[in-house]
Coordinates of C-alpha atoms and ligand atoms in Angstrom, one line a residue:
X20 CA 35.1 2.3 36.6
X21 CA 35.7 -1.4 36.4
X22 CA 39.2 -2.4 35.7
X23 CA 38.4 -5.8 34.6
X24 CA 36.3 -5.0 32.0
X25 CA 36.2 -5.0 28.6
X26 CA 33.5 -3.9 26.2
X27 CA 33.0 -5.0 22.5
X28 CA 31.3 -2.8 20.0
X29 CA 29.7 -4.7 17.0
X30 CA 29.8 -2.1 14.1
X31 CA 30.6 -3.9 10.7
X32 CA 27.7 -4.4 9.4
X33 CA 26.7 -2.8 6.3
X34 CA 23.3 -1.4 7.1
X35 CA 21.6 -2.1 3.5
X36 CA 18.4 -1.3 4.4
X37 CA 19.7 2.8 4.4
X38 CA 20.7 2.7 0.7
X39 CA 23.8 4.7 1.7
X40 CA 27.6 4.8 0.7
X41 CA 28.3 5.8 4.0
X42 CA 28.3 3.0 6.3
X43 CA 25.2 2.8 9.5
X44 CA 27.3 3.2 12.4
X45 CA 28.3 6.4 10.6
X46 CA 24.8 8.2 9.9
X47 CA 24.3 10.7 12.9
X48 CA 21.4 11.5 15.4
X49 CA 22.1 15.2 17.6
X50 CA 25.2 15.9 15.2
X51 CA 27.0 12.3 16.3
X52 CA 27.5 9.0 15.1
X53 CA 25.8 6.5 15.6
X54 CA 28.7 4.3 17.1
X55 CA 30.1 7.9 19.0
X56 CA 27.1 7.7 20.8
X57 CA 27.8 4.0 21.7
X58 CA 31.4 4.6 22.7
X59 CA 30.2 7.7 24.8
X60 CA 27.9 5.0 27.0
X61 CA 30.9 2.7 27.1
X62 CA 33.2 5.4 28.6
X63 CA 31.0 6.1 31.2
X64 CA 32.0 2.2 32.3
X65 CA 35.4 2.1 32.0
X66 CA 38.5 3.6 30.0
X67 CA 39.2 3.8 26.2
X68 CA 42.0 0.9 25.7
X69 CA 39.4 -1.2 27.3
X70 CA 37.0 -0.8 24.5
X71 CA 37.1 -2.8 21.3
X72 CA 35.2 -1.9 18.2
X73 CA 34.6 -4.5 15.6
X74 CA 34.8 -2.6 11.9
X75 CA 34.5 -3.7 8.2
X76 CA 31.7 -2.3 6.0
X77 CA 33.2 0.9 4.8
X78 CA 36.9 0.2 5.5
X79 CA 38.8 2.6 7.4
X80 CA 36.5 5.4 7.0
X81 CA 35.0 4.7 10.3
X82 CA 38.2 4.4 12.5
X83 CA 39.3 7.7 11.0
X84 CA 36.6 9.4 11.6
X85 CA 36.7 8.2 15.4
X86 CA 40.2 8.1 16.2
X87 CA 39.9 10.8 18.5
X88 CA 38.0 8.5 20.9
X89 CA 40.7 6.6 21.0
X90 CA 39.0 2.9 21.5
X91 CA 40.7 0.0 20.1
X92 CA 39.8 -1.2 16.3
X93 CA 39.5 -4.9 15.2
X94 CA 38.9 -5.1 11.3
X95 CA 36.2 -8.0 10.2
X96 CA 36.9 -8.5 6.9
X97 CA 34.0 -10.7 5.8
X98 CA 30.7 -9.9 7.8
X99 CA 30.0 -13.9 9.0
X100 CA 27.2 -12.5 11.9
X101 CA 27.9 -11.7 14.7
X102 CA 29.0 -14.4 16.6
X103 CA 31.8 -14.3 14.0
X104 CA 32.3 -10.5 14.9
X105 CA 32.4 -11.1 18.6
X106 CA 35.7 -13.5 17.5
X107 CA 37.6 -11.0 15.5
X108 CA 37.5 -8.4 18.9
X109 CA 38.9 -12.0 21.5
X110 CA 42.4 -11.7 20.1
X111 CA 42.4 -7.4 21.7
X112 CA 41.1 -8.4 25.0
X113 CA 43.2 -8.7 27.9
X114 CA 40.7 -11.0 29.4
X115 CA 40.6 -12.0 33.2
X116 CA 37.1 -10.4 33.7
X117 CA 33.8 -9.5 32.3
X118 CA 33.0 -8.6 28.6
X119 CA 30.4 -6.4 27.5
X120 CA 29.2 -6.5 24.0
X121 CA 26.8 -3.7 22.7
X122 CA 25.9 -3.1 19.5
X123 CA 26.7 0.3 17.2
X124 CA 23.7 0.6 15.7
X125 CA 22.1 0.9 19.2
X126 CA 22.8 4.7 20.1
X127 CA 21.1 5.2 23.2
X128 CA 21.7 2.8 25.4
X129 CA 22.5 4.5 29.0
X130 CA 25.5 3.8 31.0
X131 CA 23.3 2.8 34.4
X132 CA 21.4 -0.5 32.7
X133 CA 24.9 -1.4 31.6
X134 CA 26.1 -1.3 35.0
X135 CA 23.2 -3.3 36.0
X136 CA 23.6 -5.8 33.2
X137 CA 27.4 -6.0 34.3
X138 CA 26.8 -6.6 37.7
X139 CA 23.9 -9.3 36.9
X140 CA 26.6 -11.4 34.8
X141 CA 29.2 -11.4 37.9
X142 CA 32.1 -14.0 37.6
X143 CA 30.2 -16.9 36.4
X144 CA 26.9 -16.1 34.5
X145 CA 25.7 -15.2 31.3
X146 CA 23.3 -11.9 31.4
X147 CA 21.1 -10.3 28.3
X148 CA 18.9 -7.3 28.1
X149 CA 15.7 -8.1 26.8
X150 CA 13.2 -5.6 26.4
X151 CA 9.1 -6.0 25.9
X152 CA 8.1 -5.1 22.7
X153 CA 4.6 -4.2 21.3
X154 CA 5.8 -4.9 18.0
X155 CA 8.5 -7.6 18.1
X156 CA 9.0 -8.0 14.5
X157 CA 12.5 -7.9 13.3
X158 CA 13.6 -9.0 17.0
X159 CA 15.3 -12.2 18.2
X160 CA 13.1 -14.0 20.7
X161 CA 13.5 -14.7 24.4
X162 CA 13.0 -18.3 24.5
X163 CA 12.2 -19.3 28.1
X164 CA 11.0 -22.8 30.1
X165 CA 8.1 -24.2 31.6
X166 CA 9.9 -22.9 34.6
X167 CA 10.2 -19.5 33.1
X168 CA 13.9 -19.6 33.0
X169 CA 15.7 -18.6 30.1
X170 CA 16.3 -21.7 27.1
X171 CA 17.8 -19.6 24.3
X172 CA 17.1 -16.9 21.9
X173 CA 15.6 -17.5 17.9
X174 CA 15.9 -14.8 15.2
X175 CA 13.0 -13.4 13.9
X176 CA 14.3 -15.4 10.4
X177 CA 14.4 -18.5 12.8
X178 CA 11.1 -18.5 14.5
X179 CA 7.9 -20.8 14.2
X180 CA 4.8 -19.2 14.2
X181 CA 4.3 -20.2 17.6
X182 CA 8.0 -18.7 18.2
X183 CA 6.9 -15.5 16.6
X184 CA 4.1 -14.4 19.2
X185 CA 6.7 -13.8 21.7
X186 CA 6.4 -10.1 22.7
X187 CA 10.1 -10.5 25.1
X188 CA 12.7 -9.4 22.2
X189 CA 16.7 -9.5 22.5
X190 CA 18.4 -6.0 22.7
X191 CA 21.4 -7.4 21.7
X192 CA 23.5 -6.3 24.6
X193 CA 24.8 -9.1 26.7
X194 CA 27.4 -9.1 29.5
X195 CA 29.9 -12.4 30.0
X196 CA 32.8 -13.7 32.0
X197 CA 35.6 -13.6 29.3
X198 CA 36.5 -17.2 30.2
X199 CA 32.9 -18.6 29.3
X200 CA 33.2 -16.1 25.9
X201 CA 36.1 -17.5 24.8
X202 CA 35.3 -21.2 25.4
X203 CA 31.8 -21.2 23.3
X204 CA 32.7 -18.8 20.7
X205 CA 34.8 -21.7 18.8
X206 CA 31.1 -23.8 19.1
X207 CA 29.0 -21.4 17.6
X208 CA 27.5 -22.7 14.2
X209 CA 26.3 -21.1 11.1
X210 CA 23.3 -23.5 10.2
X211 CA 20.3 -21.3 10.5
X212 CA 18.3 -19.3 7.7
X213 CA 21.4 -16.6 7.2
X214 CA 23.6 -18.9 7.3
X215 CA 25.6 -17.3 9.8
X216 CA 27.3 -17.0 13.7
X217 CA 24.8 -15.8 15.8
X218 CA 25.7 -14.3 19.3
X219 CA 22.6 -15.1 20.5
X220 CA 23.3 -18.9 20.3
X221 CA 25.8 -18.6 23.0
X222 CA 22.2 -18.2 25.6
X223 CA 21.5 -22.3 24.6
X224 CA 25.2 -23.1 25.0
X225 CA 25.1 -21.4 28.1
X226 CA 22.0 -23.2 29.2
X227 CA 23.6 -26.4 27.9
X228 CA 27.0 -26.2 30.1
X229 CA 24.8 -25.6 33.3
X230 CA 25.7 -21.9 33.4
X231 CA 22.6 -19.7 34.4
X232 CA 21.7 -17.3 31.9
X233 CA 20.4 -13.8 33.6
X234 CA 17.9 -11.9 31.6
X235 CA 17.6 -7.9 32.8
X236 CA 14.4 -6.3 31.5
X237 CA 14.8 -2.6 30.3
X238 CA 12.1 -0.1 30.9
X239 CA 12.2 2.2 28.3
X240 CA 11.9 0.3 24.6
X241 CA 13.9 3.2 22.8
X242 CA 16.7 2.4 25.0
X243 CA 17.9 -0.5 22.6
X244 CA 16.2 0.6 19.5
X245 CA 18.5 -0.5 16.8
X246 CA 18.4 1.8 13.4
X247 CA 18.2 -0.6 10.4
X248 CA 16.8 2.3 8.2
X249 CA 16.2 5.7 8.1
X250 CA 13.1 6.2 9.0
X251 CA 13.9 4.5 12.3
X252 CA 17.2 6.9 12.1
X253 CA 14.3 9.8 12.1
X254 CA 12.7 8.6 14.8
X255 CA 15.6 8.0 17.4
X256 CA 16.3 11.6 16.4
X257 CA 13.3 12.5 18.0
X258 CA 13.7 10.8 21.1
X259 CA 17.0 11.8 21.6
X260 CA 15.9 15.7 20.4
X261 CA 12.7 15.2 23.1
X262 CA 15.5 14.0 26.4
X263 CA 17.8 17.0 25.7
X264 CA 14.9 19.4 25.7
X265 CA 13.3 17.9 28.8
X266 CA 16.7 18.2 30.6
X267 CA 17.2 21.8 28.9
X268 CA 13.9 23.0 30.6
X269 CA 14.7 20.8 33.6
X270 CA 17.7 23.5 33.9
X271 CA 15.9 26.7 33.4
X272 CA 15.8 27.4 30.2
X273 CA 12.5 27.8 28.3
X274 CA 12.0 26.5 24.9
X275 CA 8.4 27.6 23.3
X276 CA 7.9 24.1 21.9
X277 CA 10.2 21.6 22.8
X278 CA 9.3 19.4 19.6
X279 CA 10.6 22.1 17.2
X280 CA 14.0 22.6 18.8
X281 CA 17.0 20.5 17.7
X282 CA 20.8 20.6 19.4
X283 CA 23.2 18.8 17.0
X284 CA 26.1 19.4 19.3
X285 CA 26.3 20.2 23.3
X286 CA 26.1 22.8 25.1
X287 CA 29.0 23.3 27.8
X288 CA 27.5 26.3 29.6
X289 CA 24.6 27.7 30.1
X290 CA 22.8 30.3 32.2
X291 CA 18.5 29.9 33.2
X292 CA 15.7 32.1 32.0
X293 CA 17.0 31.8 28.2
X294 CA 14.3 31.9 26.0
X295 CA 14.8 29.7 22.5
X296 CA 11.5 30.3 20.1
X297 CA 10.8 27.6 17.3
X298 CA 12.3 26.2 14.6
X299 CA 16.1 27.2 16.2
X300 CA 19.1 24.6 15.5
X301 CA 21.7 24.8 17.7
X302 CA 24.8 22.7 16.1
X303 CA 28.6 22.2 17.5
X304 CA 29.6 23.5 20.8
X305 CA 27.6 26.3 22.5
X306 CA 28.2 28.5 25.6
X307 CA 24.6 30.9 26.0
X308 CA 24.9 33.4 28.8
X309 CA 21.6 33.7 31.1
X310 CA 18.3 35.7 29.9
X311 CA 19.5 35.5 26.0
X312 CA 16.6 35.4 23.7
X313 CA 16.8 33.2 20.4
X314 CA 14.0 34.2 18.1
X315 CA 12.5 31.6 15.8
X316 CA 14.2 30.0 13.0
X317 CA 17.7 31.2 13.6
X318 CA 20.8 28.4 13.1
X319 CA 23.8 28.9 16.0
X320 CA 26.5 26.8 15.3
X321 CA 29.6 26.6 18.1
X322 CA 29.3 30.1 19.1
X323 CA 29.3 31.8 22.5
X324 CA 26.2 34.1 23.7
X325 CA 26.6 36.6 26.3
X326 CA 24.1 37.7 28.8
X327 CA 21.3 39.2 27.9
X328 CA 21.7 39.4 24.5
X329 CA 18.8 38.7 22.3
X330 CA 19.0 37.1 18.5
X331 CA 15.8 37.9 16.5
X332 CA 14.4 35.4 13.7
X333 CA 16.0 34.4 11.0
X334 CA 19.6 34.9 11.8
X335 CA 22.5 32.4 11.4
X336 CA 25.8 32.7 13.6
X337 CA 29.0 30.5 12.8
X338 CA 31.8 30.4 15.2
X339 CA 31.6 33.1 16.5
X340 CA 32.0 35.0 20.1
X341 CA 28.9 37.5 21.0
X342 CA 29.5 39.5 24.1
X343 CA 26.2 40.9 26.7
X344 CA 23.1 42.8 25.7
X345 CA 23.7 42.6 22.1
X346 CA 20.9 42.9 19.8
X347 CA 21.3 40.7 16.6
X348 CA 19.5 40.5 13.3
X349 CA 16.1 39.7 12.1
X350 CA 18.0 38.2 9.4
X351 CA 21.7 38.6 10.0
X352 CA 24.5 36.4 9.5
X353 CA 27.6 36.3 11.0
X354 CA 30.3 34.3 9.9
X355 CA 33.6 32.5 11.9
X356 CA 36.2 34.4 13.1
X357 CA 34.3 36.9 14.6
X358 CA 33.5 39.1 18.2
X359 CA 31.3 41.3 19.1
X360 CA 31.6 43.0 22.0
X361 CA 29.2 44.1 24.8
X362 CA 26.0 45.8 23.7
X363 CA 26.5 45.6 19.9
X364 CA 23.8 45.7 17.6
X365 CA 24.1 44.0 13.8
X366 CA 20.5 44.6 12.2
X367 CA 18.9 43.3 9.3
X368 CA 20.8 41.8 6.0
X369 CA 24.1 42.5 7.9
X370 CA 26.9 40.1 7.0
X371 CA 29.9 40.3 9.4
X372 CA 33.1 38.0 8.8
X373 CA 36.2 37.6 10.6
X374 CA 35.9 40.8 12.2
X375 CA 36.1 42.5 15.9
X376 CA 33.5 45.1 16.9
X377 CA 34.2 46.7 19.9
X378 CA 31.8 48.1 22.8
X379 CA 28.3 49.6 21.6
X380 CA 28.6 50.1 17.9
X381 CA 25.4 49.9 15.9
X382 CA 25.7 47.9 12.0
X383 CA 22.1 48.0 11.5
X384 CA 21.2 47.5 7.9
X385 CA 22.0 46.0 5.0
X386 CA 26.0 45.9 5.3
X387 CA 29.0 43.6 5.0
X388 CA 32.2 43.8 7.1
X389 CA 34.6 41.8 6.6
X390 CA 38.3 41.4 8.2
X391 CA 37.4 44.5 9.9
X392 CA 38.5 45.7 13.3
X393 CA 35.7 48.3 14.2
X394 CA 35.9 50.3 17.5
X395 CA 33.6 51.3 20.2
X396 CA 30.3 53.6 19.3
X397 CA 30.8 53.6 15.9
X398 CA 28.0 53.8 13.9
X399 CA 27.9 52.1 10.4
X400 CA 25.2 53.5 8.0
X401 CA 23.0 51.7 6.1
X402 CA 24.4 49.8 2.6
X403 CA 28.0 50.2 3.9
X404 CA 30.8 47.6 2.2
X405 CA 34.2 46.6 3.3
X406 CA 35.5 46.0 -0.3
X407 CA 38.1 43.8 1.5
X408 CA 39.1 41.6 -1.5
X409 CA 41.1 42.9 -4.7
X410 CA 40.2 39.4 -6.6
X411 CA 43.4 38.4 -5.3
X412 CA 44.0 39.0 -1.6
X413 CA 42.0 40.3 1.8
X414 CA 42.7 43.1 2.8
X415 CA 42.3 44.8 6.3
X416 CA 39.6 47.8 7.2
X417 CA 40.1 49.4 10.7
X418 CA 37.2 52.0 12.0
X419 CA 38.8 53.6 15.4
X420 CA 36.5 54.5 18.5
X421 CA 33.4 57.0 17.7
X422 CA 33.8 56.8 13.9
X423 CA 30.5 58.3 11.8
X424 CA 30.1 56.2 8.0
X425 CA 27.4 57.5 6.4
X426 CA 25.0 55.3 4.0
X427 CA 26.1 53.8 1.1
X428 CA 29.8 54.1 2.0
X429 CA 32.4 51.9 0.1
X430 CA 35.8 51.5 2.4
X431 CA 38.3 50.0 0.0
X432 CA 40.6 48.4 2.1
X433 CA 43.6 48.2 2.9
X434 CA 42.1 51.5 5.2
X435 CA 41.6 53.3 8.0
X436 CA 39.4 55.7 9.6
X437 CA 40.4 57.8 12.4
X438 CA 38.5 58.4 15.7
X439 CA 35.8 60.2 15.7
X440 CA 36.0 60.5 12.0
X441 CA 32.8 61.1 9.6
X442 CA 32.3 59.8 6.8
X443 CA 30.0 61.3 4.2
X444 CA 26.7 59.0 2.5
X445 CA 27.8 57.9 -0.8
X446 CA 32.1 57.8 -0.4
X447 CA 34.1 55.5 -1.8
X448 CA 37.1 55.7 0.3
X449 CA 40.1 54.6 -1.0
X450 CA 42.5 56.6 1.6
X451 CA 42.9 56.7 5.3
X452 CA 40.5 59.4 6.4
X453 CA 41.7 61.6 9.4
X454 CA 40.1 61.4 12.9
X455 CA 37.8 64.2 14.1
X456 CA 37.3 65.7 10.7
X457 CA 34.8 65.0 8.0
X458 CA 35.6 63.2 4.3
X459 CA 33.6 62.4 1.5
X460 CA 34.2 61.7 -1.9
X461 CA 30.9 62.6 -3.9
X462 CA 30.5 64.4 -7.5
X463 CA 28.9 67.6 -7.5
X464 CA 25.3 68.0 -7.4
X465 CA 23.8 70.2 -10.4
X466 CA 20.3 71.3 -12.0
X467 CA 19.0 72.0 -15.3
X468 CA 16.6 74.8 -14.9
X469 CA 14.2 74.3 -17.8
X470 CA 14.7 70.9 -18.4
X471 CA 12.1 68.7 -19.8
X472 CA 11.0 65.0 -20.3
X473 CA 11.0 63.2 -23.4
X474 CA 7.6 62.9 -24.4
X475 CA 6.2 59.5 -26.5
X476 CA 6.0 60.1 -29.7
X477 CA 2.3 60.1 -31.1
X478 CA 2.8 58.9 -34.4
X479 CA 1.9 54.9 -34.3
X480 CA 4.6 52.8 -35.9
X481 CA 3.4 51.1 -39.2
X482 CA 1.0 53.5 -40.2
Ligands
UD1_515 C1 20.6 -8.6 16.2 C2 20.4 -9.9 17.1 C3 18.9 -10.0 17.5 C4 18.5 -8.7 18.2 C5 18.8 -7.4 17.4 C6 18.6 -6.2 18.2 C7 22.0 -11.6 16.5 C8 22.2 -12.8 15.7 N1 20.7 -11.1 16.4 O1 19.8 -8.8 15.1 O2 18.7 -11.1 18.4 O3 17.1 -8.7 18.6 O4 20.2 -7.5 17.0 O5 18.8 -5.1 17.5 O6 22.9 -11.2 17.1 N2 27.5 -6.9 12.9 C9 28.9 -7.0 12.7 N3 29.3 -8.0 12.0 C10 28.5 -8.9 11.4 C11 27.1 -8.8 11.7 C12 26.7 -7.7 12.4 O7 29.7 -6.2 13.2 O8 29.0 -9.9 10.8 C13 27.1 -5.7 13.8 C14 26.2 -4.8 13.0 O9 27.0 -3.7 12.4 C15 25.2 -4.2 14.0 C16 25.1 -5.4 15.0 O10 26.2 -6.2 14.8 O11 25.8 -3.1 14.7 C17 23.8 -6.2 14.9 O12 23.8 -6.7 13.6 P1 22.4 -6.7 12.7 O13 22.7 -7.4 11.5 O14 21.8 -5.4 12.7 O15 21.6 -7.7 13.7 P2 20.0 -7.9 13.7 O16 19.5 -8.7 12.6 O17 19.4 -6.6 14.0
CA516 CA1 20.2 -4.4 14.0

């Protein structure tokens, strides 16, 4: 960490080219903003009061919905460019040592060519990231001398023809003393094709006072890809989908086809030889135990998978705690607020909410529980229901240790089945049943001997 300096985040722009009410820095890739992403890179370089994001398209929205990151906010009320956005941050800075700008529209940008960019500014020049670019539309252009040095940078809106054929584009990232920042920013001028303050002009100021302008190349292009619209929004998804499956199978865990997988989130802990088949969306905050197989097409938002455990297709788990060697789904779903313990199993079409299910008890088909405490080996029959809701309030279903429920069973709560308790197929349960003994509630059957069919009659209507 570098206590002298200070980073500025350029985010208050509208991003038009989305067609969006929600402003740019806003729209996510992984699950994040945009501009999260940014600040996350800027952390790694120093602490939060030393970063300063410039806001303005969509108001407030955007420092609510970041105050947890807790950077500093300076509003720009009128977007002038961004020489003019660079200005409204000056007054925040404590100044004294080097200012970083980066943009938020630039999401993956990583910490270490910051660092470098940083380090190639020092006390008394200007440094910019350039980048070479196949396809440098859109880009400002690295202007350089007959000497190859560096003259200044033109906007694509700028550019001769002849200006236009330059493949070395301007990331937009730059690193400068804040003595230097604060003495051209005041000379920066507006007359060029948008009629605004360009950053970039501060390169031929620089060049002008003598100062010598450093230009860092990045490697990797999609490092300081800028999203404009959304189908470059798709693609950085992509790229930043395909760096956290490399580093997930770079850890030990196996994913059958790293370009269907997608993390919108992190994942704090995991253990190796997990297996994750296609199609599965992992969003929020995860913790998956070691050998736990994730079938395809199953969602697993900020849940916790124990050991061994194995989720088959089609299954969606919210907020919820799994314990070891359980066996979920095909096609369950299990909803926040609840834990399974070790060796569980929830089969198909099972819904479980808010509910605790102790040590080896089997739901396997085609059931709901719901605010439901559910005890060890119990076996729930097929089609059972927790009628937990009156239309008015929830109401509580406890099913103690070794507890039988036969098929089709309604529990009506507020109840209670004792331990070891059986249940007959077909109850509707409206009382506490008693451990170790068998209840039902189940009209009679009965026959009629004799009995016989309606038959058709043979007689054709409107004859
Ligand atoms: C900018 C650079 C260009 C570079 C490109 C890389 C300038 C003049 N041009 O162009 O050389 O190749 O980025 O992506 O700097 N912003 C504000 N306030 C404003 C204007 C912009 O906060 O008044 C913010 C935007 O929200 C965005 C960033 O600054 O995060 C860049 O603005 P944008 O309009 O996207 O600049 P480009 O035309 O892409
Ligand atoms: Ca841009």
């Amino acid at each position: 960490m570098d206590n002298k300096l200070e980073i500025i985040i350029l985010a208050a722009g509208q991003g038009t080219r989305l067609k969006s009410a929600i402003p740019k820095v806003m729209h996510q890739i992984g699950g994040n903003a945009l501009l999260e992403h940014v600040i996350t890179a800027a952390r790694h370089l120093t602490v939060a009061e030393h970063i300063t994001v410039v806001y303005g398209h969509g108001g407030e929205t955007v420092p609510n919905a970041l105050a947890h990151t807790g950077v500093q906010w300076a509003k720009q009320e009128q977007q002038h460019g961004t020489g003019h956005a660079v200005a409204q941050a000056l007054p925040h800075l404590k100044g004294g040592g080097t200012v970083l700008i980066l943009f938020g529209d630039v999401p993956l940008v990583q910490p270490a060519t910051l660092t470098r960019l940083v380090s190639a500014a020092g006390q008394d020049s200007l440094a910019i990231l350039t980048v070479e670019l196949d396809n440098p539309y859109g880009y400002g252009r690295i202007v350089r001398n007959e000497t190859g040095a560096v003259a200044r940078i033109v906007e694509e809106k700028d550019a001769t023809p002849q200006e236009k054929t330059i493949t070395e584009g301007n990331s937009g990232v730059m690193a400068v003393p804040h003595q230097l920042l604060a003495r051209w920013l005041p000379q920066l001028g507006n007359s060029n094709a948008q009629g605004e303050y360009y950053l970039t002009d501060l390169v031929g100021l620089a060049v002008a006072d003598g100062v010598s302008v450093k230009a860092a190349k990045v490697g990797d292009a999609d490092e300081v890809f800028g999203v404009n619209n959304r189908e470059q929004l798709a693609y950085l998804e992509r790229v930043y989908q395909a760096r956290l499956a490399q580093r997930l199978m770079a850890e030990g865990v196996t994913l059958r086809d790293p370009a269907r997988f997608d993390l919108r989130g992190e994942i704090l802990e995991h253990g190796t030889d997990i297996e994750i088949d296609v199609n599965v969306v992992l969003e929020g905050r995860l913790t998956i135990g070691a050998r736990v197989k994730i079938g395809p097409h199953c969602v697993i938002r900020n849940a916790s998978i124990g050991d061994d455990t194995i989720i088959e297709a089609h299954s969606m788990i919210d907020a919820a705690v799994i314990g070891a060697g359980c066996r979920i789904g095909p096609f369950a779903r299990i909803r926040p607020e609840t834990h399974l313990a070790d060796h569980v199993h929830v089969g198909n079409f099972v819904e479980l909410k808010k509910s605790n299910v102790a040590a080896g008890s089997k739901i396997n088909h085609l059931s709901y529980v719901g605010d439901s405490t559910v005890g060890a080996g119990v076996n729930i029959g097929a089609g059972t229901i927790t009628c937990n809701y009156d239309g008015a309030n929830k109401h509580q279903t406890i099913i103690e240790d070794g507890a039988f429920i036969g098929s089709d069973t309604q529990l009506v709560a507020p109840v209670r089945v004792g331990k070891n308790a059986t249940i007959g197929a077909g109850s509707t349960i409206t009382h506490d049943a008693p451990a170790d003994a068998l209840t039902l509630s189940r009209s009679k059957q009965m026959t009629l001997q004799g009995w016989k069919r309606p038959q058709k009659s043979s007689v054709k209507s409107g004859e």
